Coordinates of C-alpha atoms in Angstrom, one line a residue:
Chain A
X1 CA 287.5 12.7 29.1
X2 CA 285.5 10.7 31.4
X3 CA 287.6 11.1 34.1
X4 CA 287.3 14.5 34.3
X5 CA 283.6 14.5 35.0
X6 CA 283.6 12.1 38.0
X7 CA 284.1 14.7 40.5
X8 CA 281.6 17.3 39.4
X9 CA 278.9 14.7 39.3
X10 CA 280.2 13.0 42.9
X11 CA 279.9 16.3 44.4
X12 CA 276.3 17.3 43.1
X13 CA 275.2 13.4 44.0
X14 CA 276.5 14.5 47.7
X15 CA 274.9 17.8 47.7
X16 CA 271.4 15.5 46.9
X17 CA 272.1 13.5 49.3
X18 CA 272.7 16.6 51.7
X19 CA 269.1 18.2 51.1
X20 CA 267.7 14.9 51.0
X21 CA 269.0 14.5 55.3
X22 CA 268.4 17.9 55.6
X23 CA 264.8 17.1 55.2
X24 CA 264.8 13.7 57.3
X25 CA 266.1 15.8 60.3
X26 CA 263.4 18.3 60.2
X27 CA 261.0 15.0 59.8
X28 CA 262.7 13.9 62.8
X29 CA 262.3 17.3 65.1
X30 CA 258.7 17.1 64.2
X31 CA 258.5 14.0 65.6
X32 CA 260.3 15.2 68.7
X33 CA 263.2 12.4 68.1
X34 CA 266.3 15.0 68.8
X35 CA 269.6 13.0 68.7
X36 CA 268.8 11.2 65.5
X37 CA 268.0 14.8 63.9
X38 CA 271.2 16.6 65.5
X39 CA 272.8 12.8 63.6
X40 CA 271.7 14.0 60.3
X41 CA 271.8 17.5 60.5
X42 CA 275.7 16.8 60.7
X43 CA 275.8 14.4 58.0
X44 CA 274.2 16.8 55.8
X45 CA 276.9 19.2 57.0
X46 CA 279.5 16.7 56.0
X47 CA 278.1 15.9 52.4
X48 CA 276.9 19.2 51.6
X49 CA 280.7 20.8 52.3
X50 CA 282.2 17.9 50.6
X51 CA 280.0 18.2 47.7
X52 CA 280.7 21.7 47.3
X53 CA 284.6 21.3 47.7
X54 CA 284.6 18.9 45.5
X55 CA 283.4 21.0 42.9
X56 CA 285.0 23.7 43.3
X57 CA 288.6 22.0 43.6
X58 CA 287.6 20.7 40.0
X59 CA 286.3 24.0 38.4
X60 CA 289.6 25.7 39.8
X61 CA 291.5 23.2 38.4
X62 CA 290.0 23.5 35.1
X63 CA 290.7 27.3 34.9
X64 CA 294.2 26.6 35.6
X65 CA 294.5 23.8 33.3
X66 CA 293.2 26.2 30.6
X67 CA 295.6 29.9 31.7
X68 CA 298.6 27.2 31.5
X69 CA 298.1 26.1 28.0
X70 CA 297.3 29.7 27.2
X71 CA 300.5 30.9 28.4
X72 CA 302.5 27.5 26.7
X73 CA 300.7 28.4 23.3
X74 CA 302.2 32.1 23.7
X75 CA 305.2 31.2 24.5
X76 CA 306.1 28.3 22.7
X77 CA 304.4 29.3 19.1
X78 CA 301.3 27.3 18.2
X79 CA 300.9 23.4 19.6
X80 CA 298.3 21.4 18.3
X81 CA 296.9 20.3 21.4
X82 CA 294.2 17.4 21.7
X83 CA 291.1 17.6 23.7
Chain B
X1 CA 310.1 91.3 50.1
X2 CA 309.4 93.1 46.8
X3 CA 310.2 89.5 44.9
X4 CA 308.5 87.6 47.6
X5 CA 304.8 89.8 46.7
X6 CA 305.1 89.2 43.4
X7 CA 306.2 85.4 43.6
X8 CA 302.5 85.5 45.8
X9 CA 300.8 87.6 43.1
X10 CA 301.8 85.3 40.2
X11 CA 301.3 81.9 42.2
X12 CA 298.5 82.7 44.1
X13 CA 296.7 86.3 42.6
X14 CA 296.8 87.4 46.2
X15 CA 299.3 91.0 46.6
X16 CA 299.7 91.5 50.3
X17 CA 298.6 95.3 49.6
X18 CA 295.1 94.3 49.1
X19 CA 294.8 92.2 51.8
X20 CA 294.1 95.0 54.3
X21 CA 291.4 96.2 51.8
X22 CA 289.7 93.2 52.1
X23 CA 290.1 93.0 56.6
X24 CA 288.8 96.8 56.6
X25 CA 286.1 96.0 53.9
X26 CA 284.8 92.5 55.7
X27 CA 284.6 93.8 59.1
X28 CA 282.8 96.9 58.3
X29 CA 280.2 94.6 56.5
X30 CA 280.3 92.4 59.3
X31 CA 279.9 94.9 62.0
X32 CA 275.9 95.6 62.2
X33 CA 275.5 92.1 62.7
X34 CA 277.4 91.9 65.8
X35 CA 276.1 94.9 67.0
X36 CA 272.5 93.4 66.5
X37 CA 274.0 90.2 67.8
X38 CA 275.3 91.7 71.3
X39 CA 272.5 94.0 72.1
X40 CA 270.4 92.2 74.3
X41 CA 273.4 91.2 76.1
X42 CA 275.0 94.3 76.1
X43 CA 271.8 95.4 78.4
X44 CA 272.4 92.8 81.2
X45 CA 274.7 93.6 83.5
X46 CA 275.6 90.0 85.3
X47 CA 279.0 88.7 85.0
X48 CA 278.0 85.8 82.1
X49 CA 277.3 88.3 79.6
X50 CA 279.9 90.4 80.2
X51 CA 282.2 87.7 79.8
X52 CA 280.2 86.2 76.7
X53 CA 280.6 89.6 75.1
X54 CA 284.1 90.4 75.4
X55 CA 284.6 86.6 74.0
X56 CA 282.5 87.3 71.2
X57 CA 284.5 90.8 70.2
X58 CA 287.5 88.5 70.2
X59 CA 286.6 86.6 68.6
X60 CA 285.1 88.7 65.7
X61 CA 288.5 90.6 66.1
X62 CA 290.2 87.4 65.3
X63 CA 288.1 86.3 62.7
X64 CA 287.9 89.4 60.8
X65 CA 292.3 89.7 61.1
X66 CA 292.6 86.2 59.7
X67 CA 289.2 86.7 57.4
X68 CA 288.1 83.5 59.0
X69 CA 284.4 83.2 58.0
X70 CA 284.0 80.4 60.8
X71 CA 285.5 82.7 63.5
X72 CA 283.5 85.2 62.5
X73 CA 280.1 83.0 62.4
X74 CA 281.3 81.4 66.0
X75 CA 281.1 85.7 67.3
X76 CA 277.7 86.3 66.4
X77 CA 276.2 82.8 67.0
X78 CA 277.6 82.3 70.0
X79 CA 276.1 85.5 71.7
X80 CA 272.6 84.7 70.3
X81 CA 272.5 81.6 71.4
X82 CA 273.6 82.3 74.9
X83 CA 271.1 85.5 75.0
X84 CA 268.4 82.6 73.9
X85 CA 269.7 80.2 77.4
X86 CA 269.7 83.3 79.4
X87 CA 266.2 83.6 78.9
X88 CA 265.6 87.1 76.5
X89 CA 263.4 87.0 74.2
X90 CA 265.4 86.7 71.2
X91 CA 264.2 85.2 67.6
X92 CA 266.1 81.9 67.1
X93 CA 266.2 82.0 63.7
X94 CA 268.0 85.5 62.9
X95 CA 271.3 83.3 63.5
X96 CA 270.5 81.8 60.0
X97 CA 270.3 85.6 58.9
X98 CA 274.0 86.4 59.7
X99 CA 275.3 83.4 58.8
X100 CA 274.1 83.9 54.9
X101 CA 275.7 87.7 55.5
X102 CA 278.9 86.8 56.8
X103 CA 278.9 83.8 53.9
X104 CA 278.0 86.9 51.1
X105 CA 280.2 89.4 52.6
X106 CA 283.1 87.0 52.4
X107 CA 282.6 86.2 49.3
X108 CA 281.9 89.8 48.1
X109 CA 285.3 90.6 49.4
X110 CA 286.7 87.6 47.8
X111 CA 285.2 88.6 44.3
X112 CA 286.1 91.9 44.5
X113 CA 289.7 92.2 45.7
X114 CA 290.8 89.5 44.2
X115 CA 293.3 90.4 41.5
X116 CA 293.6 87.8 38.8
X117 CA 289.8 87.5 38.3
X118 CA 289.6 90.9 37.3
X119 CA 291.9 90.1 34.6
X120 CA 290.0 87.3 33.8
X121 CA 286.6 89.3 33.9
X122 CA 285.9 89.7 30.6
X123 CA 282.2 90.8 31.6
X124 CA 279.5 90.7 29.5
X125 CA 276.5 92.5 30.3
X126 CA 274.1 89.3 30.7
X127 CA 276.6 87.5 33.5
X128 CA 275.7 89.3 36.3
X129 CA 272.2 89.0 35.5
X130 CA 272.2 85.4 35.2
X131 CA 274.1 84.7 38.3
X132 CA 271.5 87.2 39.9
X133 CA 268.9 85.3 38.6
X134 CA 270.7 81.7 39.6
X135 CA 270.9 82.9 42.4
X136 CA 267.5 83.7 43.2
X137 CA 266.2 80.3 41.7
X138 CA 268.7 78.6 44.3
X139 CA 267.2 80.6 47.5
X140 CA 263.5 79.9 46.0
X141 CA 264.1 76.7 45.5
X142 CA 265.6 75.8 48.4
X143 CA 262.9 77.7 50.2
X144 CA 259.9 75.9 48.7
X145 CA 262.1 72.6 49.4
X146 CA 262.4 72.9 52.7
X147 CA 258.8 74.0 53.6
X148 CA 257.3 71.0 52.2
X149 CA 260.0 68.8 53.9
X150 CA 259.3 70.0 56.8
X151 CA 256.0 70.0 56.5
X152 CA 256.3 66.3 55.6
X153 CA 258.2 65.7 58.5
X154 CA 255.9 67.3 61.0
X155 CA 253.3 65.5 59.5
X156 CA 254.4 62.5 59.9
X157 CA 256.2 63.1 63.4
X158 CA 252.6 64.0 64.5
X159 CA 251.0 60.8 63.4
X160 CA 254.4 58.6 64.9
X161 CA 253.5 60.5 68.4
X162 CA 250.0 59.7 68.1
X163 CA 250.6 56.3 67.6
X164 CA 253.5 55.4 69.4
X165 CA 254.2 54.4 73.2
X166 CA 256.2 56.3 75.8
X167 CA 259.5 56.3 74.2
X168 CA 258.6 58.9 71.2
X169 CA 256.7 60.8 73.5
X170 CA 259.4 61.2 75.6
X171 CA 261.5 62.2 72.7
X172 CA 259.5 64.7 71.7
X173 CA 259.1 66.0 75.1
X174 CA 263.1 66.1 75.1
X175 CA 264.0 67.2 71.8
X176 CA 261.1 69.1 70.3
X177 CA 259.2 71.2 72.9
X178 CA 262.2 72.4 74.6
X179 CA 264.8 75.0 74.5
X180 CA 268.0 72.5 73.5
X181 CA 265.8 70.9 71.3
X182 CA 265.0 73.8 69.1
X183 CA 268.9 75.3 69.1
X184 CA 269.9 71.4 68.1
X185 CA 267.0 72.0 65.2
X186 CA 268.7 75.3 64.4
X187 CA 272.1 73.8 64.9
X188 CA 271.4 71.5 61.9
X189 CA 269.9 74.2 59.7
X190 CA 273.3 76.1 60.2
X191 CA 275.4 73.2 59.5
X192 CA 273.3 72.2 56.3
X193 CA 273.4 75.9 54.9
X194 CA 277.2 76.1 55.5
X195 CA 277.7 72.9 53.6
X196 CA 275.4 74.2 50.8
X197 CA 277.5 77.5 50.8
X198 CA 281.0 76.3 50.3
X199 CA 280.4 73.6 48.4
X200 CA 278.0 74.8 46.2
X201 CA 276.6 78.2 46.1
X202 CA 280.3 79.9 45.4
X203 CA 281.2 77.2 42.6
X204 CA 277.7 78.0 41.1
X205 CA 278.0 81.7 41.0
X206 CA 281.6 82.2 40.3
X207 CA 280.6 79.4 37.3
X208 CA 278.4 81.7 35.8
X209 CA 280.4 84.6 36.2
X210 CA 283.4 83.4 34.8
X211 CA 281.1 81.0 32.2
X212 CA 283.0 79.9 29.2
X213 CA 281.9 76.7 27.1
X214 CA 285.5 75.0 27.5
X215 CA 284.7 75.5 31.1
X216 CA 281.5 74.6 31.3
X217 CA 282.7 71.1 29.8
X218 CA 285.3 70.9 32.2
X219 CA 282.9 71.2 35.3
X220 CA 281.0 68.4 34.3
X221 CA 283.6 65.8 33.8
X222 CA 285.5 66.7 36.6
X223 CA 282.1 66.5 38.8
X224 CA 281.2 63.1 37.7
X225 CA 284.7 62.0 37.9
X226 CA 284.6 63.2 41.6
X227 CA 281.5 61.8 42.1
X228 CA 282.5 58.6 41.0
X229 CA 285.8 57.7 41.9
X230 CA 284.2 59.6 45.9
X231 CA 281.4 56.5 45.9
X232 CA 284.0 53.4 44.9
X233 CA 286.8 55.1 47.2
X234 CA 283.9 55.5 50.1
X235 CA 285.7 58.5 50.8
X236 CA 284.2 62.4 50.4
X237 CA 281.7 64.2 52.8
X238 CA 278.8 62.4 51.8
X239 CA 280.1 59.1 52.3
X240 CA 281.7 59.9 55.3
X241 CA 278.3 61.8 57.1
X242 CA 276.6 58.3 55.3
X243 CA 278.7 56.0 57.5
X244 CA 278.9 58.3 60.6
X245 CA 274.9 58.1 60.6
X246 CA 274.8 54.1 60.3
X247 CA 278.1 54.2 63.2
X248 CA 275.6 56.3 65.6
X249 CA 272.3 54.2 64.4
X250 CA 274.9 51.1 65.3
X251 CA 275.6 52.3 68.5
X252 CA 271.7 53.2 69.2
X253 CA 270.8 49.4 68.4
X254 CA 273.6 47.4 70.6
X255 CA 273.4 49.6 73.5
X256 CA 269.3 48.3 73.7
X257 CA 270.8 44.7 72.7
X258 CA 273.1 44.2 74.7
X259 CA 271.7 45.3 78.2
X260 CA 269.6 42.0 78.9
X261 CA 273.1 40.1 78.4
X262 CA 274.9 42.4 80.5
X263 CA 272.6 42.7 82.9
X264 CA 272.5 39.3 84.1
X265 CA 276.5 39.3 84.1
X266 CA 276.3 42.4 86.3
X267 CA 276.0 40.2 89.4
X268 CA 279.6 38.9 89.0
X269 CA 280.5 42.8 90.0
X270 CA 281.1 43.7 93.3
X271 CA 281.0 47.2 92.2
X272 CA 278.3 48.9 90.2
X273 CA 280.8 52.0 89.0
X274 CA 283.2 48.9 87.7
X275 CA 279.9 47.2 85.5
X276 CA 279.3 50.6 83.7
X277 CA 283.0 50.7 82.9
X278 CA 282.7 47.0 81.2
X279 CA 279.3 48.4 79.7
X280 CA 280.8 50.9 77.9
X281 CA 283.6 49.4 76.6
X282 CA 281.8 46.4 75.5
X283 CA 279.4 48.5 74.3
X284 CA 281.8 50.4 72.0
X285 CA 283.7 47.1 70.9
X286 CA 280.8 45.6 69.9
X287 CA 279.4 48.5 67.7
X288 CA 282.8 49.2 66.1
X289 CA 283.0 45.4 65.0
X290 CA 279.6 45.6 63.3
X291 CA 280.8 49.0 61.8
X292 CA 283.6 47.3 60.4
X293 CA 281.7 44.3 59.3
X294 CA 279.0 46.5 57.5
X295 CA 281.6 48.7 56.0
X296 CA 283.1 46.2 54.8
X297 CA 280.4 44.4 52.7
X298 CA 279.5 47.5 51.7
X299 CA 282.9 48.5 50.2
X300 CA 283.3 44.9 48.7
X301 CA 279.6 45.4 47.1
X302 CA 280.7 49.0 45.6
X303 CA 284.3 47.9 44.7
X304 CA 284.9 44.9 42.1
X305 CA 287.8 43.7 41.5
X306 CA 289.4 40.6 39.4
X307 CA 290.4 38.7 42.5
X308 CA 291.0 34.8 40.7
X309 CA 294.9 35.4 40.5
X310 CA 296.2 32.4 42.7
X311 CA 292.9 30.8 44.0
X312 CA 293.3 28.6 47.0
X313 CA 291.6 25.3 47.8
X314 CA 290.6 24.9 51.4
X315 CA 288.9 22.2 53.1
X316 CA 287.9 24.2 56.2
X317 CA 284.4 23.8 56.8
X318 CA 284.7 20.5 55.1
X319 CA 287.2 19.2 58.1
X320 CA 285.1 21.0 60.9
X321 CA 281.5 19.3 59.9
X322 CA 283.6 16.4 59.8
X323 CA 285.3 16.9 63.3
X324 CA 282.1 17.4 64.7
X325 CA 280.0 14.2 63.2
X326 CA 283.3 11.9 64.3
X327 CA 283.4 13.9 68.2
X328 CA 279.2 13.2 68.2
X329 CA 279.0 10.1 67.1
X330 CA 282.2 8.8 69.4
X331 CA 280.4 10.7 72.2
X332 CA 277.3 8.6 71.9
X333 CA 279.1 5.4 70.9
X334 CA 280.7 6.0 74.6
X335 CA 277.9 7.4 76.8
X336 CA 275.0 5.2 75.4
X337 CA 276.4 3.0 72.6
X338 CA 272.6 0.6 72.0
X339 CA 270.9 4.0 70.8
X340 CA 273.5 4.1 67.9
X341 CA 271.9 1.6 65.5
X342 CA 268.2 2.6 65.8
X343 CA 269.6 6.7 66.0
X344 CA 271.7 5.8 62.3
X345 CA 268.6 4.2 60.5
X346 CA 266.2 6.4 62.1
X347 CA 268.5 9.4 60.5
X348 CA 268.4 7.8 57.1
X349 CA 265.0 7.2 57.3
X350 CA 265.3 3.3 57.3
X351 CA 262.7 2.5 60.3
X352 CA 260.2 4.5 60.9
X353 CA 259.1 3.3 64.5
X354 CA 259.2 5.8 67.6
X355 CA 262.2 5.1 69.2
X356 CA 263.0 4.3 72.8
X357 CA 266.0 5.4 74.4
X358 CA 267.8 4.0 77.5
X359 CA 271.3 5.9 76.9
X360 CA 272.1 8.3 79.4
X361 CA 273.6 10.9 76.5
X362 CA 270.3 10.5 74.3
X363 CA 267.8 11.2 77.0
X364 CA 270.2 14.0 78.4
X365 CA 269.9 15.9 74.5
X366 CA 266.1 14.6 74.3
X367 CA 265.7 16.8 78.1
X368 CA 267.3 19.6 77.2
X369 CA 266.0 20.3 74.2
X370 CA 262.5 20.0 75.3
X371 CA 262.9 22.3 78.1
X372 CA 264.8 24.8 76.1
X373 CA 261.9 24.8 73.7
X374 CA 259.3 25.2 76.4
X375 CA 260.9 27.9 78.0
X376 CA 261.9 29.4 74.8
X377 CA 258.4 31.7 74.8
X378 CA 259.6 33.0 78.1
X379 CA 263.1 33.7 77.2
X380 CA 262.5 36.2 74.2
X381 CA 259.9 37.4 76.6
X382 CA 262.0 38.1 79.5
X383 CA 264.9 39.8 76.6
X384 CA 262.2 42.1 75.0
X385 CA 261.0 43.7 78.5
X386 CA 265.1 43.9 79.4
X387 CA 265.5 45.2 75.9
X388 CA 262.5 48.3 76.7
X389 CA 264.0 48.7 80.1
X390 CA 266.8 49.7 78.7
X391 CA 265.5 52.3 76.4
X392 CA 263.0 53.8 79.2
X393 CA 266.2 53.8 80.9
X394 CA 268.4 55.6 78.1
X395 CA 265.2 58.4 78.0
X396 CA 265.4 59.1 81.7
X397 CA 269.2 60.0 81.7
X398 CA 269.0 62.4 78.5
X399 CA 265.9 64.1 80.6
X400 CA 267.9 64.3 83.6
X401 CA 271.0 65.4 82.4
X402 CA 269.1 68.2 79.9
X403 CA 267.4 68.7 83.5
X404 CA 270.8 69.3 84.7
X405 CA 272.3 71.2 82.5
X406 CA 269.1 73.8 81.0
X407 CA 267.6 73.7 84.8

């Protein structure tokens, strides 16, 4: 129950974290410090796609959690299943 | 060949005995026009005309045999127009004049000799009337239409031209006040008209002719089921003159676009003739990949489909963000590995003291950067002018080669 819920929240923490470097490294192009901004422009690039992977991989997952005890509960009469 | 007719009549409602009714019947219609057509060449006596006008005759002859309305449209346009390039003074627009007659006489014929809508003609007395008066509404209509379009248009071609630099001057100069110009105009008239004709006009009158409710019914749903299943399939003439248009406006757009880019590369060329080779075919490539790109958002926006039946997972941009921050980060740790510290902390926005650099890889990005952005001005600049050039330049070769071929 718990469990399942980890990996949406982890990847919306990242994606935070992604908007939150994404506005450091403007900061830092202001301030006409380049290689620290080109840095954190590609951290943000590495948290923002690995937030939103992560989310999707669980939300995919979910669906096909749910069409395979659909298809069980057709096939196999009615299971009382716990969630 | 007795079975054979009547396999035609039943199939088709065509007997092969009428069918020399309706040649005899569509000429003779058809012949004042050509005579009005060929007159003013018939006069000349240099070689082109003669020529012109035994190619129109055969043509006529051709298209009359095969009761070809196209054929017969391509014998009387095709004097006119060259009478117009010759020089005689010859009313443009009278073209549009036999085109409607060849378009009513074909369908007179069509009405009249053929067999199985007699046998469906269960007249009333009001049917002809009302396609009369369809009819007329249609032409008025489409009269009125067009005269306020194209008042519209001049309107607002007049106040483009006043306001506008050399470019749409020259374009008018090219396409408007000349003698090509105004045949392209008429050119388009023709092509619209014939498009109204067979695709409308006919259906509408034979409609009313033939009107029956279960019919009437029928019309619609088959129309909007066309229509429909025509704008998800992208297919049908609309669609396809719709694309065509964005294809030549592509083609239009990359051809100023790309010059600047090309043009620079054109010193690796020891020939000139070899560069406008590599032009063109980049040129083309380049357009057709943007075609495709556009048609295909376009179909995907018009089409929806239920597309979840296996999703994949992939990691793609995930491992090439990744790939990149591990390939910068090594880079720097090699080239200039004290900046590393300061550059992580300053990223996270742990220090906030301006930072001095001594790596050779830091002040290398910190140069380059700087200079691009000072030069940047300059650059977009320098593309802009390349990008006019290049459309001063497109102007000139239209003029000379209308030059060359209208004298």
């Amino acid at each position: 129950m718990v469990k399942d819920y980890i990996s949406p929240i982890a990847g919306l923490v990242l994606i935070g974290f992604s908007i939150y470097i994404f506005l450091s490294a403007l900061q830092l192009m202001i301030n006409r410090d380049v290689p620290s901004s080109l840095l954190a422009v590609l951290i943000g690039f590495v948290s923002l796609t690995g937030g939103v992977s992560l989310i999707r991989t669980w939300s995919l997952t979910r669906t096909a959690v749910k069409i395979e005890k659909e298809e069980k509960g057709s096939v196999g009469g009615s299971n009382s299943s716990s969630h | 060949m007795k079975g054979n007719n009547n396999l035609q009549y039943e199939e088709l409602g065509i007997r092969r005995s009428t069918l020399w009714f309706k040649t005899i019947v569509f000429g003779l219609l058809n012949l004042y026009p050509l005579y009005l057509a060929l007159t003013p060449l018939y006069v000349r006596s240099d070689i082109v005309s003669t020529v012109i006008t035994l190619v129109s005759i055969l043509l006529f002859i051709l298209g009359v045999f095969k009761l070809d309305t196209i054929t017969t449209i391509f014998s009387l346009v095709v004097p006119v127009i060259t009478a117009i390039v010759l020089g005689v003074n010859y009313p443009v627009y009278t073209i549009a004049y036999y085109v409607i007659w060849v378009f009513i006489s074909d369908y007179i014929v069509e009405i009249v000799f053929k067999e199985k809508t007699f046998t469906k003609w269960s007249i009333r007395l009001y049917s002809p009337l009302i396609t009369i008066a369809i009819f007329t509404a249609i032409i008025s209509i489409y009269l009125v239409a067009s005269y306020y379009v194209s008042e519209a248009i001049l309107n607002i071609y007049d106040y483009v031209v006043s306001n506008t630099p050399v470019m749409f001057q020259e374009f008018h100069k090219i396409f408007i006040s000349t003698r090509v110009g105004s045949l392209l105009f008429i050119i388009i008239v023709l092509f619209i008209l014939f498009y109204v004709f067979e695709n409308y006009v006919y259906g509408v009158i034979s409609d009313t002719l033939l009107l029956t409710k279960k019919l009437a019914k029928l019309r619609i749903y088959s129309l909007f089921k066309e229509e429909l299943s025509n704008s998800l399939k992208m297919s049908g003439p609309i669609n396809t003159l719709f694309m065509r248009t964005i294809l030549f406006v592509i083609f239009y757009y990359v051809y100023g676009l790309l010059y600047p880019v090309l043009e620079t590369i054109s010193k690796w060329f020891m020939y000139h003739e070899l560069f406008i080779i590599f032009y063109i075919i980049t040129w083309f490539l380049v357009s057709f990949i943007v075609y495709a790109i556009i048609k295909k958002i376009v179909y995907r926006a018009l089409t929806i489909q239920h597309k979840l039946v296996y999703p994949r997972i992939s990691y793609k941009s995930f491992y090439i963000s990744l790939f990149l921050l591990v390939l910068y980060v090594s880079l720097i740790a090699l080239l200039s590995s004290n900046d590393l510290g300061i550059m992580f902390s300053r990223a996270f926005n742990l220090s906030s003291s301006k930072p001095v650099y001594n790596g050779f890889l830091t002040k290398e990005i910190t140069r380059i950067y700087m200079n691009f952005s000072n030069k940047l001005y300059s650059y977009i600049n320098w593309y802009v002018a390349h990008v006019v050039k290049a459309y001063n330049k497109l102007a000139d070769i239209i003029n000379k080669a209308l030059k060359f071929l209208w004298g």
